[in-house]
Coordinates of C-alpha atoms in Angstrom, one line a residue:
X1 CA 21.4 -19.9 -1.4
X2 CA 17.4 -19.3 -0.4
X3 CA 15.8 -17.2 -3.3
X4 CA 15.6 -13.4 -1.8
X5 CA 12.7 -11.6 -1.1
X6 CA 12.7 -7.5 -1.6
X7 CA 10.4 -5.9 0.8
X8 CA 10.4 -2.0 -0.5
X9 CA 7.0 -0.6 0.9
X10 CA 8.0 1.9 3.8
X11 CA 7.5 1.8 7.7
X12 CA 5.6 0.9 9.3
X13 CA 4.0 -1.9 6.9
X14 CA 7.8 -2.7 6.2
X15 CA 8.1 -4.4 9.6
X16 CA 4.9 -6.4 9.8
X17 CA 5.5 -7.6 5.7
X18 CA 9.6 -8.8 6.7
X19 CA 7.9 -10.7 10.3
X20 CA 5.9 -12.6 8.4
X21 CA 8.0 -13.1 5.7
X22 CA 10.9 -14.4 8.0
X23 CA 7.6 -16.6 9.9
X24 CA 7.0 -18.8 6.7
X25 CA 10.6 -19.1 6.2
X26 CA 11.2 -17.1 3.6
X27 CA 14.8 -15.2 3.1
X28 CA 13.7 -11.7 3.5
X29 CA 15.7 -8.4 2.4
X30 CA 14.3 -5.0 3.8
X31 CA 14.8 -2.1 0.8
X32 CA 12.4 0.5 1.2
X33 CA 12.2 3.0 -1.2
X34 CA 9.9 5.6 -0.2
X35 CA 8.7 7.2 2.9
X36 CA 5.0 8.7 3.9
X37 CA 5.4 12.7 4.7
X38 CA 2.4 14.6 6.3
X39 CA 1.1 17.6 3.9
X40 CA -1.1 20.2 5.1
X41 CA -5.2 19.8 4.8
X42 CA -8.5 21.3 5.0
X43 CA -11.1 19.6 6.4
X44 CA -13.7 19.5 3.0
X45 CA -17.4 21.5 3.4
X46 CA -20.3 19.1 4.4
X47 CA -20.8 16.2 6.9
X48 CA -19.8 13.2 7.1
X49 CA -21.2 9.6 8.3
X50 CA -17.5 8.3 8.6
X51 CA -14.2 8.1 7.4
X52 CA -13.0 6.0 4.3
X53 CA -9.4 4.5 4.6
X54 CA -6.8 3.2 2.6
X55 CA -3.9 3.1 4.7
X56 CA -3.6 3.3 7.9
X57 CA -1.1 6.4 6.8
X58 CA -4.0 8.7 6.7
X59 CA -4.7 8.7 10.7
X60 CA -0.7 8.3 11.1
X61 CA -0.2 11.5 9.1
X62 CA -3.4 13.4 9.5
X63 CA -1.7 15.6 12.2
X64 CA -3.9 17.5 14.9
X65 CA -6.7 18.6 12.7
X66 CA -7.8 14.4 12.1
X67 CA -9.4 15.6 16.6
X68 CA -11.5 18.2 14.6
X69 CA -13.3 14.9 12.7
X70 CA -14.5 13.8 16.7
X71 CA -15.4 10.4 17.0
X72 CA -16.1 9.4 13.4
X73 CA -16.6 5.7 12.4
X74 CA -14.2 4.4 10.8
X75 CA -14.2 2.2 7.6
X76 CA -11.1 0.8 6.9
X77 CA -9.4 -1.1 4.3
X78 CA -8.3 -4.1 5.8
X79 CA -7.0 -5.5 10.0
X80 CA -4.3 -3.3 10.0
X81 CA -5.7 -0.1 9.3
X82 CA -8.6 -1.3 11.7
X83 CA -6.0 -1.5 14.2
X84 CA -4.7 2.1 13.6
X85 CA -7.8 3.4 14.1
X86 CA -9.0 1.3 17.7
X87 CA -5.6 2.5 19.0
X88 CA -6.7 5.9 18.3
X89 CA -9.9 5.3 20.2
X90 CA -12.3 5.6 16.9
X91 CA -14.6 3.2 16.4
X92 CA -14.4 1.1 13.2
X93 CA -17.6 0.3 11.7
X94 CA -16.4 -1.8 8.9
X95 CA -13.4 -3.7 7.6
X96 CA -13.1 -5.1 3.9
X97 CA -11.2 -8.0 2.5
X98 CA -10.5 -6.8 -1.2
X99 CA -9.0 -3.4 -1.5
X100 CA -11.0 -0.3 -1.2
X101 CA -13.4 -0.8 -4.0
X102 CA -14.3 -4.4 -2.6
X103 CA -15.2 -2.4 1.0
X104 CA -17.7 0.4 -1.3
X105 CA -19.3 -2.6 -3.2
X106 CA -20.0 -4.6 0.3
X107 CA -21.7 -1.6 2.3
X108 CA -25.6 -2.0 2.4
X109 CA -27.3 0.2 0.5
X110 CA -30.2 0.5 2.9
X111 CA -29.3 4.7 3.6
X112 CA -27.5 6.9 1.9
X113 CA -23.9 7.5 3.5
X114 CA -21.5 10.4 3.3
X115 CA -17.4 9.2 3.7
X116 CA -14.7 11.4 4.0
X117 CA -11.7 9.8 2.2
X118 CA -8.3 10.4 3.9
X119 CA -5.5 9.5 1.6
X120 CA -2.0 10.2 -0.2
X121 CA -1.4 12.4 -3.1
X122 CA -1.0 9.2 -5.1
X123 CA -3.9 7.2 -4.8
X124 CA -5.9 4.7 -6.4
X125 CA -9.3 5.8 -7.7
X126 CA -12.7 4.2 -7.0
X127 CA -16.4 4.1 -7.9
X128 CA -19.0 4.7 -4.9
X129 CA -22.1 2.9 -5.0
X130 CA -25.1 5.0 -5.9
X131 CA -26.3 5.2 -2.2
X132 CA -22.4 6.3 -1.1
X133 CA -20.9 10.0 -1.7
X134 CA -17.2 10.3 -1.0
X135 CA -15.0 13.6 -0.4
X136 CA -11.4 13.3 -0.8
X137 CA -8.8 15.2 1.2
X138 CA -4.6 14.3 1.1
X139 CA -3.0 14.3 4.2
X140 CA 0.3 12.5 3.0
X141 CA 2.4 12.3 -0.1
X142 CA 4.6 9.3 -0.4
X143 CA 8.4 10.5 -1.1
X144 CA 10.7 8.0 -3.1
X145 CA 13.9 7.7 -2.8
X146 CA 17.0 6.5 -5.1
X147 CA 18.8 3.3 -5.2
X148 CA 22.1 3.0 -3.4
X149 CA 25.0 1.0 -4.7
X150 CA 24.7 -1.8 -2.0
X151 CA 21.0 -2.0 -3.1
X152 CA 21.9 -2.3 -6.4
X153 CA 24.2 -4.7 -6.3
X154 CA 21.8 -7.0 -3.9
X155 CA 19.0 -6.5 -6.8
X156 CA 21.6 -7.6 -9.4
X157 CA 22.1 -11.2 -8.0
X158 CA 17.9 -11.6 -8.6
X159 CA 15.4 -12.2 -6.5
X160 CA 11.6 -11.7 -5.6
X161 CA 10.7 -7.9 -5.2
X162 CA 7.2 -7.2 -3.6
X163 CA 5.0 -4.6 -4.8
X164 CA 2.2 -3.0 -2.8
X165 CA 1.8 0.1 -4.8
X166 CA 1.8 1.9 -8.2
X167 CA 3.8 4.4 -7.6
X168 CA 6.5 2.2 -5.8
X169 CA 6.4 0.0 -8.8
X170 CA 6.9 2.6 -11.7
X171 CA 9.7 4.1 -9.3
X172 CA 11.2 1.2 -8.7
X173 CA 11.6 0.3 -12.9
X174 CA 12.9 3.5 -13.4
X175 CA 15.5 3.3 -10.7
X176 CA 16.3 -0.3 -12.7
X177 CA 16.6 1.6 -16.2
X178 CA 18.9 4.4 -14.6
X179 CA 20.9 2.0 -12.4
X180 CA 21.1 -0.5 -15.1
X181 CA 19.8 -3.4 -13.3
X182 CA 19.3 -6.7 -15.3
X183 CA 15.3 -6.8 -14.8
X184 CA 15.3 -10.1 -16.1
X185 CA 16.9 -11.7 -13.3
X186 CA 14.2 -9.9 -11.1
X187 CA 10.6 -11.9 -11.0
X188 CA 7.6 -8.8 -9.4
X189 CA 4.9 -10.1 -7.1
X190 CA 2.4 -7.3 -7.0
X191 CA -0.3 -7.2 -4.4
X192 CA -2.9 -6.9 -7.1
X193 CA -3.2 -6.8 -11.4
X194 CA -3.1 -2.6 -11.1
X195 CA 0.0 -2.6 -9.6
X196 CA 0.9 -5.0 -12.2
X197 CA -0.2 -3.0 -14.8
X198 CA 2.6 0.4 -13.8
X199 CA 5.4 -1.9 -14.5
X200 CA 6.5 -2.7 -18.3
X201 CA 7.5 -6.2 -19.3
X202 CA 11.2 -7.6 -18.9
X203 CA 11.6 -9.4 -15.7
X204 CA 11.9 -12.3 -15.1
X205 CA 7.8 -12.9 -14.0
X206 CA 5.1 -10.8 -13.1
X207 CA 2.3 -12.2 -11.0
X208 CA -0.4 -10.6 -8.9
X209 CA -1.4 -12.0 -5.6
X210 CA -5.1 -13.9 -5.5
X211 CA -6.3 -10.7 -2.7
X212 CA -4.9 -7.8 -2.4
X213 CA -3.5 -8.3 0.9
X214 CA 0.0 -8.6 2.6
X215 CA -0.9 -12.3 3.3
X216 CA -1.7 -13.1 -0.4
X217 CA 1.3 -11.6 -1.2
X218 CA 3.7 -13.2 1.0
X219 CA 2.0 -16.8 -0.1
X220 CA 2.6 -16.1 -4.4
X221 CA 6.4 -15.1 -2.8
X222 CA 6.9 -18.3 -1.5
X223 CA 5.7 -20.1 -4.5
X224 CA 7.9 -17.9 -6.8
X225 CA 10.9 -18.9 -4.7
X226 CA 10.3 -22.5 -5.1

């Protein structure tokens, strides 16, 4: 039997990881384990040149009040998030390649720019450049749920999980502890080295994808499997 590959991000980056999984022939098991929940925001004081993104989550969730920001450039995180904001009819004005901090370290420094960071409660934090100044507001909270038995059971027989978050990683250990799930049958392919790091040892292998993006991600899979 093909080695399994755990998919527990939530919708709607749940679909696109399991298409491309299933493309490159991989044997792909959806399991999410959380679900992104609007909160309710202030727009912060000041103005702002544009709006920093991590996740395409914080336009899906930003409710009505994300009109009262107008046409504000957009600078997203990677293609997908891009996306979410042209459907939307707001211009992007830049797209990185490695993670949010790799987008703040490639902006030019040539004038000073004002970004208003639209994000979940959990989120990872980053350094602006000198020229950059960055006000946070949290539109969505990520809400995790518990293991059920058929999950647990699936888990049990081993496999590759894939992690694109902390907080989906430290949840998903301690549902392993509380279940009593042998970890060690269970190798973790995290989508970068600080997701890695909100996991304890005990598996079976921990690896971090070369980028932090969905294709990186599905490739270390693949070489896990065989």
């Amino acid at each position: 039997m093909s080695t399994r590959v755990f998919v527990l991000r939530p919708e709607p980056g749940l679909s696109a990881t399991m298409e491309r999984g299933r493309a490159m022939g991989l044997s792909m098991e959806a399991m999410p384990l959380s679900a992104a929940e609007p909160v309710a925001w202030d727009i912060p004081p000041g103005s702002f040149d544009g709006m920093l993104l991590g996740s395409a989550n914080g336009l899906r969730h930003a409710g009505e009040r994300l009109a009262d920001l107008g046409q504000m450039p957009v600078y997203a995180v990677g293609e997908a998030t891009a996306e979410e904001a042209r459907a939307r009819g707001l211009p992007v004005a830049m797209i990185g390649s490695g993670g949010l901090q790799g987008l703040l370290d490639a902006l030019p420094g040539d004038r000073p720019l004002s970004l208003l960071r639209l994000s979940g409660a959990e989120h990872l934090p980053v350094e602006a450049p000198p020229h950059v100044t960055i006000a946070s507001a949290t539109v969505y909270a990520i809400v995790h749920h518990p293991l059920g038995a058929s999950n647990i059971d699936r888990l049990g027989e081993g496999g590759v999980v894939l992690l694109h978050s902390g907080g989906t990683a430290r949840h998903f250990e301690n549902e392993c502890r509380r279940t009593g799930i042998d970890r060690s049958k269970l190798a973790l392919a995290t989508i970068g080295p600080r997701v890695a790091r909100s996991v304890s040892d005990g598996w079976k292998s921990l690896r971090s994808a070369s980028t932090p993006d969905d294709a990186a991600l599905l490739s270390l899979a693949d070489i896990m499997c065989h």
